[in-house]
mmCIF file of C-alpha atoms and ligand atoms in Angstrom:
data_model
loop_
_atom_site.group_PDB
_atom_site.id
_atom_site.type_symbol
_atom_site.label_atom_id
_atom_site.label_comp_id
_atom_site.label_asym_id
_atom_site.label_seq_id
_atom_site.Cartn_x
_atom_site.Cartn_y
_atom_site.Cartn_z
ATOM 1 C CA UNK A 1 0.000 0.000 0.000
ATOM 2 C CA UNK A 2 1.278 3.471 -0.886
ATOM 3 C CA UNK A 3 2.395 5.823 1.872
ATOM 4 C CA UNK A 4 1.280 9.386 1.162
ATOM 5 C CA UNK A 5 3.332 11.917 3.112
ATOM 6 C CA UNK A 6 1.949 15.448 3.312
ATOM 7 C CA UNK A 7 4.695 18.024 3.764
ATOM 8 C CA UNK A 8 8.331 17.806 2.702
ATOM 9 C CA UNK A 9 9.722 19.580 5.748
ATOM 10 C CA UNK A 10 12.139 17.922 8.171
ATOM 11 C CA UNK A 11 9.949 15.060 9.391
ATOM 12 C CA UNK A 12 8.123 14.554 6.098
ATOM 13 C CA UNK A 13 11.444 14.123 4.250
ATOM 14 C CA UNK A 14 12.732 11.879 7.046
ATOM 15 C CA UNK A 15 9.739 9.522 6.877
ATOM 16 C CA UNK A 16 9.480 9.580 3.084
ATOM 17 C CA UNK A 17 13.206 8.884 2.604
ATOM 18 C CA UNK A 18 13.365 5.934 4.952
ATOM 19 C CA UNK A 19 10.165 4.365 3.656
ATOM 20 C CA UNK A 20 11.326 4.689 0.061
ATOM 21 C CA UNK A 21 14.814 3.370 0.914
ATOM 22 C CA UNK A 22 13.125 0.315 2.451
ATOM 23 C CA UNK A 23 11.310 -0.327 -0.827
ATOM 24 C CA UNK A 24 7.851 1.086 -0.091
ATOM 25 C CA UNK A 25 5.845 3.182 -2.489
ATOM 26 C CA UNK A 26 5.839 6.790 -1.325
ATOM 27 C CA UNK A 27 4.102 9.861 -2.706
ATOM 28 C CA UNK A 28 4.701 13.346 -1.367
ATOM 29 C CA UNK A 29 1.872 15.842 -1.199
ATOM 30 C CA UNK A 30 3.122 19.391 -1.574
ATOM 31 C CA UNK A 31 1.638 22.823 -1.979
ATOM 32 C CA UNK A 32 1.681 23.962 -5.644
ATOM 33 C CA UNK A 33 4.630 26.357 -5.110
ATOM 34 C CA UNK A 34 6.701 23.653 -3.332
ATOM 35 C CA UNK A 35 5.847 21.148 -6.021
ATOM 36 C CA UNK A 36 7.164 23.559 -8.656
ATOM 37 C CA UNK A 37 10.358 24.028 -6.625
ATOM 38 C CA UNK A 38 10.683 20.261 -6.119
ATOM 39 C CA UNK A 39 10.219 19.543 -9.837
ATOM 40 C CA UNK A 40 12.679 22.189 -10.953
ATOM 41 C CA UNK A 41 15.256 20.784 -8.483
ATOM 42 C CA UNK A 42 14.968 17.355 -10.130
ATOM 43 C CA UNK A 43 12.215 15.789 -7.931
ATOM 44 C CA UNK A 44 14.813 14.486 -5.484
ATOM 45 C CA UNK A 45 15.284 14.371 -1.758
ATOM 46 C CA UNK A 46 18.819 14.311 -0.475
ATOM 47 C CA UNK A 47 18.825 12.344 2.759
ATOM 48 C CA UNK A 48 21.809 12.294 5.133
ATOM 49 C CA UNK A 49 21.419 9.375 7.503
ATOM 50 C CA UNK A 50 22.783 8.971 11.028
ATOM 51 C CA UNK A 51 25.992 7.452 9.667
ATOM 52 C CA UNK A 52 26.473 10.594 7.503
ATOM 53 C CA UNK A 53 25.771 8.590 4.353
ATOM 54 C CA UNK A 54 23.994 10.541 1.661
ATOM 55 C CA UNK A 55 21.122 9.072 -0.334
ATOM 56 C CA UNK A 56 19.611 10.806 -3.327
ATOM 57 C CA UNK A 57 16.049 9.599 -3.751
ATOM 58 C CA UNK A 58 13.747 10.278 -6.676
ATOM 59 C CA UNK A 59 10.256 10.684 -5.264
ATOM 60 C CA UNK A 60 6.866 11.068 -6.803
ATOM 61 C CA UNK A 61 5.192 14.298 -5.685
ATOM 62 C CA UNK A 62 1.795 15.821 -6.346
ATOM 63 C CA UNK A 63 -0.544 18.469 -4.970
ATOM 64 C CA UNK A 64 -3.520 17.716 -2.752
ATOM 65 C CA UNK A 65 -5.900 18.345 -5.659
ATOM 66 C CA UNK A 66 -4.447 15.805 -8.045
ATOM 67 C CA UNK A 67 -3.949 12.109 -7.696
ATOM 68 C CA UNK A 68 -5.512 8.860 -6.625
ATOM 69 C CA UNK A 69 -7.497 8.083 -3.478
ATOM 70 C CA UNK A 70 -5.343 7.928 -0.380
ATOM 71 C CA UNK A 71 -5.384 4.918 1.893
ATOM 72 C CA UNK A 72 -2.607 5.895 4.304
ATOM 73 C CA UNK A 73 -1.631 9.497 4.969
ATOM 74 C CA UNK A 74 1.225 10.707 7.158
ATOM 75 C CA UNK A 75 0.525 14.314 8.089
ATOM 76 C CA UNK A 76 3.969 15.901 8.485
ATOM 77 C CA UNK A 77 3.114 19.598 8.740
ATOM 78 C CA UNK A 78 3.240 21.887 11.786
ATOM 79 C CA UNK A 79 0.398 21.756 14.311
ATOM 80 C CA UNK A 80 -1.028 25.076 13.111
ATOM 81 C CA UNK A 81 -1.273 23.786 9.509
ATOM 82 C CA UNK A 82 -2.914 20.449 10.292
ATOM 83 C CA UNK A 83 -6.596 21.426 10.068
ATOM 84 C CA UNK A 84 -6.140 23.357 6.835
ATOM 85 C CA UNK A 85 -4.064 20.553 5.314
ATOM 86 C CA UNK A 86 -6.729 17.957 6.146
ATOM 87 C CA UNK A 87 -9.467 20.183 4.735
ATOM 88 C CA UNK A 88 -7.500 20.401 1.496
ATOM 89 C CA UNK A 89 -6.972 16.647 1.164
ATOM 90 C CA UNK A 90 -10.086 15.026 2.597
ATOM 91 C CA UNK A 91 -11.775 14.680 -0.803
ATOM 92 C CA UNK A 92 -9.111 12.038 -1.544
ATOM 93 C CA UNK A 93 -9.782 10.003 1.582
ATOM 94 C CA UNK A 94 -12.086 6.982 1.502
ATOM 95 C CA UNK A 95 -13.838 5.127 4.325
ATOM 96 C CA UNK A 96 -11.080 3.339 6.210
ATOM 97 C CA UNK A 97 -8.254 5.611 4.973
ATOM 98 C CA UNK A 98 -5.779 5.919 7.839
ATOM 99 C CA UNK A 99 -4.276 9.203 8.992
ATOM 100 C CA UNK A 100 -1.080 9.351 11.041
ATOM 101 C CA UNK A 101 -0.395 12.627 12.840
ATOM 102 C CA UNK A 102 3.197 13.562 13.717
ATOM 103 C CA UNK A 103 2.598 16.973 15.303
ATOM 104 C CA UNK A 104 4.074 18.174 18.572
ATOM 105 C CA UNK A 105 1.814 19.748 21.178
ATOM 106 C CA UNK A 106 -1.898 19.117 21.707
ATOM 107 C CA UNK A 107 -4.980 20.552 20.057
ATOM 108 C CA UNK A 108 -4.457 19.805 16.373
ATOM 109 C CA UNK A 109 -5.210 16.100 16.935
ATOM 110 C CA UNK A 110 -8.688 17.040 18.179
ATOM 111 C CA UNK A 111 -9.156 19.423 15.238
ATOM 112 C CA UNK A 112 -8.352 16.602 12.819
ATOM 113 C CA UNK A 113 -10.711 14.206 14.632
ATOM 114 C CA UNK A 114 -13.501 16.744 14.311
ATOM 115 C CA UNK A 115 -12.842 17.140 10.591
ATOM 116 C CA UNK A 116 -12.672 13.363 10.055
ATOM 117 C CA UNK A 117 -15.052 11.846 12.623
ATOM 118 C CA UNK A 118 -15.333 8.529 10.754
ATOM 119 C CA UNK A 119 -11.693 7.918 9.923
ATOM 120 C CA UNK A 120 -9.076 5.992 11.852
ATOM 121 C CA UNK A 121 -6.761 8.731 13.120
ATOM 122 C CA UNK A 122 -3.531 7.560 14.718
ATOM 123 C CA UNK A 123 -1.401 9.901 16.745
ATOM 124 C CA UNK A 124 2.362 9.772 17.097
ATOM 125 C CA UNK A 125 4.682 11.244 19.683
ATOM 126 C CA UNK A 126 8.252 11.195 18.512
ATOM 127 C CA UNK A 127 11.634 12.027 19.977
ATOM 128 C CA UNK A 128 13.327 11.710 16.585
ATOM 129 C CA UNK A 129 15.295 14.683 15.340
ATOM 130 C CA UNK A 130 15.647 15.967 11.790
ATOM 131 C CA UNK A 131 16.324 19.291 10.112
ATOM 132 C CA UNK A 132 16.619 20.656 6.620
ATOM 133 C CA UNK A 133 20.021 21.896 5.513
ATOM 134 C CA UNK A 134 18.216 23.431 2.553
ATOM 135 C CA UNK A 135 14.934 22.652 0.825
ATOM 136 C CA UNK A 136 14.605 18.855 0.330
ATOM 137 C CA UNK A 137 17.967 18.094 1.989
ATOM 138 C CA UNK A 138 17.098 16.308 5.208
ATOM 139 C CA UNK A 139 19.615 15.620 7.940
ATOM 140 C CA UNK A 140 18.688 12.865 10.373
ATOM 141 C CA UNK A 141 20.010 14.288 13.633
ATOM 142 C CA UNK A 142 18.816 11.825 16.266
ATOM 143 C CA UNK A 143 17.327 8.324 16.260
ATOM 144 C CA UNK A 144 14.754 8.757 19.028
ATOM 145 C CA UNK A 145 11.611 6.715 19.311
ATOM 146 C CA UNK A 146 8.103 7.069 18.000
ATOM 147 C CA UNK A 147 5.091 5.989 20.027
ATOM 148 C CA UNK A 148 1.847 5.552 18.168
ATOM 149 C CA UNK A 149 -1.696 5.102 19.391
ATOM 150 C CA UNK A 150 -5.290 6.135 18.938
ATOM 151 C CA UNK A 151 -7.094 8.858 20.857
ATOM 152 C CA UNK A 152 -10.556 7.540 20.016
ATOM 153 C CA UNK A 153 -12.186 4.492 18.508
ATOM 154 C CA UNK A 154 -11.256 0.844 18.546
ATOM 155 C CA UNK A 155 -8.847 0.551 15.637
ATOM 156 C CA UNK A 156 -6.695 -2.566 16.037
ATOM 157 C CA UNK A 157 -2.931 -2.208 16.236
ATOM 158 C CA UNK A 158 -1.978 -1.612 12.596
ATOM 159 C CA UNK A 159 -0.337 -4.518 10.799
ATOM 160 C CA UNK A 160 2.054 -2.102 9.048
ATOM 161 C CA UNK A 161 3.852 -1.155 12.272
ATOM 162 C CA UNK A 162 6.539 -3.696 11.306
ATOM 163 C CA UNK A 163 7.017 -1.897 7.973
ATOM 164 C CA UNK A 164 8.015 1.211 9.903
ATOM 165 C CA UNK A 165 10.465 -0.679 12.100
ATOM 166 C CA UNK A 166 12.011 -2.367 9.082
ATOM 167 C CA UNK A 167 12.372 1.089 7.492
ATOM 168 C CA UNK A 168 14.386 2.277 10.490
ATOM 169 C CA UNK A 169 11.479 4.198 12.036
ATOM 170 C CA UNK A 170 11.570 2.779 15.526
ATOM 171 C CA UNK A 171 7.875 2.743 16.336
ATOM 172 C CA UNK A 172 5.897 1.152 19.146
ATOM 173 C CA UNK A 173 2.215 0.988 19.839
ATOM 174 C CA UNK A 174 1.126 2.753 23.023
ATOM 175 C CA UNK A 175 -2.302 2.040 24.540
ATOM 176 C CA UNK A 176 -2.472 5.457 26.268
ATOM 177 C CA UNK A 177 -1.010 7.807 23.708
ATOM 178 C CA UNK A 178 -2.956 10.735 25.199
ATOM 179 C CA UNK A 179 -0.884 10.476 28.400
ATOM 180 C CA UNK A 180 2.291 10.360 26.317
ATOM 181 C CA UNK A 181 1.206 13.543 24.508
ATOM 182 C CA UNK A 182 0.430 15.296 27.797
ATOM 183 C CA UNK A 183 3.786 14.330 29.315
ATOM 184 C CA UNK A 184 5.625 15.617 26.230
ATOM 185 C CA UNK A 185 3.481 18.746 26.267
ATOM 186 C CA UNK A 186 4.497 19.446 29.873
ATOM 187 C CA UNK A 187 8.195 18.898 29.098
ATOM 188 C CA UNK A 188 7.909 21.177 26.057
ATOM 189 C CA UNK A 189 6.146 23.830 28.200
ATOM 190 C CA UNK A 190 9.037 23.648 30.653
ATOM 191 C CA UNK A 191 11.845 23.831 28.117
ATOM 192 C CA UNK A 192 10.865 25.402 24.788
ATOM 193 C CA UNK A 193 9.427 28.817 25.778
ATOM 194 C CA UNK A 194 12.177 29.469 28.327
ATOM 195 C CA UNK A 195 14.888 28.815 25.737
ATOM 196 C CA UNK A 196 13.284 31.519 23.578
ATOM 197 C CA UNK A 197 12.780 33.945 26.469
ATOM 198 C CA UNK A 198 16.391 33.527 27.641
ATOM 199 C CA UNK A 199 17.821 32.985 24.142
ATOM 200 C CA UNK A 200 19.749 29.906 25.266
ATOM 201 C CA UNK A 201 20.328 26.294 24.359
ATOM 202 C CA UNK A 202 18.523 23.727 26.489
ATOM 203 C CA UNK A 203 21.459 23.477 28.923
ATOM 204 C CA UNK A 204 21.223 27.222 29.658
ATOM 205 C CA UNK A 205 18.029 26.487 31.584
ATOM 206 C CA UNK A 206 20.093 24.948 34.374
ATOM 207 C CA UNK A 207 20.524 28.607 35.473
ATOM 208 C CA UNK A 208 16.757 28.935 35.906
ATOM 209 C CA UNK A 209 15.800 25.774 37.791
ATOM 210 C CA UNK A 210 13.866 27.404 40.682
ATOM 211 C CA UNK A 211 11.394 29.048 38.266
ATOM 212 C CA UNK A 212 11.095 25.852 36.257
ATOM 213 C CA UNK A 213 10.354 23.951 39.441
ATOM 214 C CA UNK A 214 7.428 26.289 40.198
ATOM 215 C CA UNK A 215 6.131 25.921 36.653
ATOM 216 C CA UNK A 216 6.532 22.164 36.913
ATOM 217 C CA UNK A 217 4.411 22.097 40.091
ATOM 218 C CA UNK A 218 1.595 23.877 38.210
ATOM 219 C CA UNK A 219 1.885 21.545 35.236
ATOM 220 C CA UNK A 220 1.747 18.506 37.534
ATOM 221 C CA UNK A 221 -1.541 19.772 38.932
ATOM 222 C CA UNK A 222 -2.832 20.312 35.420
ATOM 223 C CA UNK A 223 -1.875 16.770 34.352
ATOM 224 C CA UNK A 224 -3.553 15.310 37.432
ATOM 225 C CA UNK A 225 -6.734 17.353 36.872
ATOM 226 C CA UNK A 226 -6.768 16.270 33.225
ATOM 227 C CA UNK A 227 -6.700 12.624 34.361
ATOM 228 C CA UNK A 228 -3.083 11.826 33.469
ATOM 229 C CA UNK A 229 -1.489 10.879 36.784
ATOM 230 C CA UNK A 230 1.116 8.761 34.945
ATOM 231 C CA UNK A 231 2.194 11.780 32.953
ATOM 232 C CA UNK A 232 2.536 13.864 36.119
ATOM 233 C CA UNK A 233 4.914 11.519 37.963
ATOM 234 C CA UNK A 234 8.353 13.032 38.671
ATOM 235 C CA UNK A 235 7.815 15.710 36.048
ATOM 236 C CA UNK A 236 10.460 18.109 37.275
ATOM 237 C CA UNK A 237 13.223 15.517 37.524
ATOM 238 C CA UNK A 238 12.265 14.188 34.076
ATOM 239 C CA UNK A 239 12.493 17.695 32.622
ATOM 240 C CA UNK A 240 15.854 18.251 34.313
ATOM 241 C CA UNK A 241 17.035 14.951 32.842
ATOM 242 C CA UNK A 242 15.982 16.087 29.341
ATOM 243 C CA UNK A 243 17.695 19.461 29.869
ATOM 244 C CA UNK A 244 20.996 17.844 30.813
ATOM 245 C CA UNK A 245 20.659 15.129 28.141
ATOM 246 C CA UNK A 246 20.004 17.729 25.418
ATOM 247 C CA UNK A 247 22.133 20.522 26.937
ATOM 248 C CA UNK A 248 23.807 21.462 23.662
ATOM 249 C CA UNK A 249 20.579 21.271 21.603
ATOM 250 C CA UNK A 250 18.618 24.243 20.404
ATOM 251 C CA UNK A 251 14.941 23.604 21.187
ATOM 252 C CA UNK A 252 12.603 23.300 18.219
ATOM 253 C CA UNK A 253 10.850 26.519 19.267
ATOM 254 C CA UNK A 254 14.095 28.483 19.448
ATOM 255 C CA UNK A 255 15.082 27.046 16.047
ATOM 256 C CA UNK A 256 11.778 28.314 14.627
ATOM 257 C CA UNK A 257 12.423 31.760 16.114
ATOM 258 C CA UNK A 258 16.003 31.854 14.826
ATOM 259 C CA UNK A 259 14.730 31.082 11.327
ATOM 260 C CA UNK A 260 11.959 33.686 11.548
ATOM 261 C CA UNK A 261 9.261 30.984 11.424
ATOM 262 C CA UNK A 262 5.946 30.849 13.216
ATOM 263 C CA UNK A 263 6.143 28.762 16.412
ATOM 264 C CA UNK A 264 3.710 26.151 17.738
ATOM 265 C CA UNK A 265 3.033 28.245 20.892
ATOM 266 C CA UNK A 266 -0.760 27.821 20.669
ATOM 267 C CA UNK A 267 -0.395 24.041 20.805
ATOM 268 C CA UNK A 268 2.118 24.099 23.673
ATOM 269 C CA UNK A 269 1.776 26.792 26.369
ATOM 270 C CA UNK A 270 -1.408 28.117 24.718
ATOM 271 C CA UNK A 271 -3.127 24.745 25.003
ATOM 272 C CA UNK A 272 -1.825 24.106 28.539
ATOM 273 C CA UNK A 273 -2.995 27.520 29.718
ATOM 274 C CA UNK A 274 -6.437 27.138 28.178
ATOM 275 C CA UNK A 275 -6.852 23.720 29.837
ATOM 276 C CA UNK A 276 -5.567 24.980 33.148
ATOM 277 C CA UNK A 277 -8.136 27.786 33.151
ATOM 278 C CA UNK A 278 -10.918 25.359 32.151
ATOM 279 C CA UNK A 279 -9.961 22.854 34.873
ATOM 280 C CA UNK A 280 -9.374 25.520 37.543
ATOM 281 C CA UNK A 281 -5.771 24.595 38.335
ATOM 282 C CA UNK A 282 -3.150 27.203 39.382
ATOM 283 C CA UNK A 283 -1.476 28.826 36.390
ATOM 284 C CA UNK A 284 0.363 31.943 37.543
ATOM 285 C CA UNK A 285 3.746 30.729 36.232
ATOM 286 C CA UNK A 286 2.292 29.248 33.088
ATOM 287 C CA UNK A 287 0.548 32.520 32.276
ATOM 288 C CA UNK A 288 3.767 34.450 32.971
ATOM 289 C CA UNK A 289 5.811 32.180 30.676
ATOM 290 C CA UNK A 290 3.163 32.240 27.929
ATOM 291 C CA UNK A 291 2.942 36.040 28.049
ATOM 292 C CA UNK A 292 6.732 36.485 28.179
ATOM 293 C CA UNK A 293 7.012 34.244 25.136
ATOM 294 C CA UNK A 294 4.329 36.218 23.300
ATOM 295 C CA UNK A 295 6.145 39.483 24.107
ATOM 296 C CA UNK A 296 9.420 38.096 22.770
ATOM 297 C CA UNK A 297 7.719 36.861 19.590
ATOM 298 C CA UNK A 298 6.015 40.243 19.116
ATOM 299 C CA UNK A 299 9.373 42.029 19.593
ATOM 300 C CA UNK A 300 10.808 39.848 16.846
ATOM 301 C CA UNK A 301 7.855 40.515 14.555
ATOM 302 C CA UNK A 302 6.695 36.886 14.673
ATOM 303 C CA UNK A 303 3.105 35.659 15.090
ATOM 304 C CA UNK A 304 2.135 35.395 18.756
ATOM 305 C CA UNK A 305 -0.226 32.477 18.189
HETATM 306 N N1 NDP B 1 11.773 18.163 12.990
HETATM 307 C C1 NDP B 1 11.838 17.384 14.038
HETATM 308 O O1 NDP B 1 12.902 16.863 14.376
HETATM 309 C C2 NDP B 1 10.611 17.092 14.846
HETATM 310 C C3 NDP B 1 9.392 17.655 14.532
HETATM 311 N N2 NDP B 1 8.276 17.325 15.290
HETATM 312 C C4 NDP B 1 6.974 17.879 14.942
HETATM 313 O O2 NDP B 1 6.608 17.449 13.638
HETATM 314 C C5 NDP B 1 5.821 18.441 12.987
HETATM 315 C C6 NDP B 1 6.476 18.784 11.650
HETATM 316 O O3 NDP B 1 7.728 19.378 11.959
HETATM 317 P P1 NDP B 1 8.836 19.698 10.878
HETATM 318 O O4 NDP B 1 8.888 18.622 9.855
HETATM 319 O O5 NDP B 1 10.051 20.030 11.628
HETATM 320 O O6 NDP B 1 8.215 21.011 10.206
HETATM 321 P P2 NDP B 1 8.657 21.757 8.887
HETATM 322 O O7 NDP B 1 8.237 23.173 9.051
HETATM 323 O O8 NDP B 1 10.078 21.431 8.560
HETATM 324 O O9 NDP B 1 7.776 21.081 7.755
HETATM 325 C C7 NDP B 1 6.409 21.250 7.659
HETATM 326 C C8 NDP B 1 6.077 21.112 6.200
HETATM 327 O O10 NDP B 1 4.662 20.997 6.072
HETATM 328 C C9 NDP B 1 4.339 21.594 4.838
HETATM 329 N N3 NDP B 1 2.913 21.905 4.761
HETATM 330 C C10 NDP B 1 2.155 22.644 5.600
HETATM 331 N N4 NDP B 1 0.890 22.695 5.170
HETATM 332 C C11 NDP B 1 0.848 21.965 4.032
HETATM 333 C C12 NDP B 1 -0.181 21.658 3.110
HETATM 334 N N5 NDP B 1 -1.436 22.077 3.280
HETATM 335 N N6 NDP B 1 0.123 20.890 2.029
HETATM 336 C C13 NDP B 1 1.382 20.445 1.835
HETATM 337 N N7 NDP B 1 2.408 20.708 2.682
HETATM 338 C C14 NDP B 1 2.139 21.463 3.767
HETATM 339 C C15 NDP B 1 5.201 22.834 4.783
HETATM 340 O O11 NDP B 1 5.295 23.216 3.457
HETATM 341 P P3 NDP B 1 5.603 24.723 3.007
HETATM 342 O O12 NDP B 1 7.046 24.923 3.297
HETATM 343 O O13 NDP B 1 5.213 24.706 1.573
HETATM 344 O O14 NDP B 1 4.758 25.600 3.867
HETATM 345 C C16 NDP B 1 6.505 22.316 5.360
HETATM 346 O O15 NDP B 1 7.376 21.876 4.348
HETATM 347 C C17 NDP B 1 5.762 19.630 13.950
HETATM 348 O O16 NDP B 1 4.576 19.590 14.701
HETATM 349 C C18 NDP B 1 6.972 19.399 14.860
HETATM 350 O O17 NDP B 1 6.813 19.979 16.135
HETATM 351 C C19 NDP B 1 8.332 16.464 16.336
HETATM 352 C C20 NDP B 1 9.530 15.910 16.684
HETATM 353 C C21 NDP B 1 10.760 16.170 15.984
HETATM 354 C C1 KPL B 2 12.622 17.829 24.332
HETATM 355 C C2 KPL B 2 12.942 19.045 23.497
HETATM 356 C C3 KPL B 2 12.821 20.274 24.320
HETATM 357 C C4 KPL B 2 14.376 18.837 23.051
HETATM 358 O O1 KPL B 2 14.947 19.963 22.498
HETATM 359 C C5 KPL B 2 11.993 19.117 22.342
HETATM 360 O O2 KPL B 2 11.149 18.253 22.175
HETATM 361 C C6 KPL B 2 11.945 20.267 21.413
HETATM 362 O O3 KPL B 2 12.943 20.939 21.239
HETATM 363 O O4 KPL B 2 10.857 20.475 20.853
#
């Protein structure tokens, strides 16, 4: 069965390259302007793997309008593009077509569910790392792991999970993917905005641990109130572990800011704050961090949502 991958950004190129290298049929879905750029550059992805080996892969690409019905779609756009991307492609979906969401943060998964109430929507949480050296040149920066599950419905564990593993996409089924998303959300709330506010790599946050500890206490209460006690356990020490383990990394949000790109703030601190208000949990620190991040984005002339 063909894998359709929407978006040839970092993760889209990473998934498409590895699937194609493993012998699967892959089709990219690009916006018209990207498709023109892709075609004039020879319809290739250059993929640098973890061993620094380069692979030049000829891929089929098309726009959302054209093409055959889609049976399996990997949505590899940013969280803020997900709803619009699904709206543009849903005429090509058929009953039973599967959608796999790769977005960070929370909120877009629910938007997609609402747009596609009768489709199997699978949600991934990944710690893989990839970036684009230039358009269509993807660098695989970190192996990481992908957990996959369903937020709603009774879809069985997909038989194609093994295809992903054999393609080098280390992927495991998780029965409570919502808790995994919430835990990652909390870690991202603790790390990403502060790296932008302080303009530092992840390790620079070791200078700001007392404030992070207060924020972590609020996030723990939010996770508990949202029914994710597992996700709340030892949150602060887990975040500190990630900070030290990724000390030299630039967070994805700071990378977006450095490249003048819109961030996923609304799906990270924005979502957490909205939920905290709805559930009546303390959110003084969360509000302060969210507002400080918005101020910094506004100063830089970037969208604050
Ligand atoms: N990169 C990474 O290492 C990781 C990323 N993630 C998450 O994965 C998601 C994707 O991230 P990443 O790959 O880095 O993002 P990128 O910005 O690199 O890529 C997103 C791509 O989606 C494309 N796109 C958006 N809307 C459409 C559309 N309607 N039709 C076709 N293409 C579209 C964009 O195309 P265009 O340029 O034409 O707008 C862009 O190329 C994010 O939520 C991110 O947080 C999670 C873990 C790791
Ligand atoms: C865990 C962390 C903070 C690593 O940089 C991340 O997920 C991100 O940058 O988005």
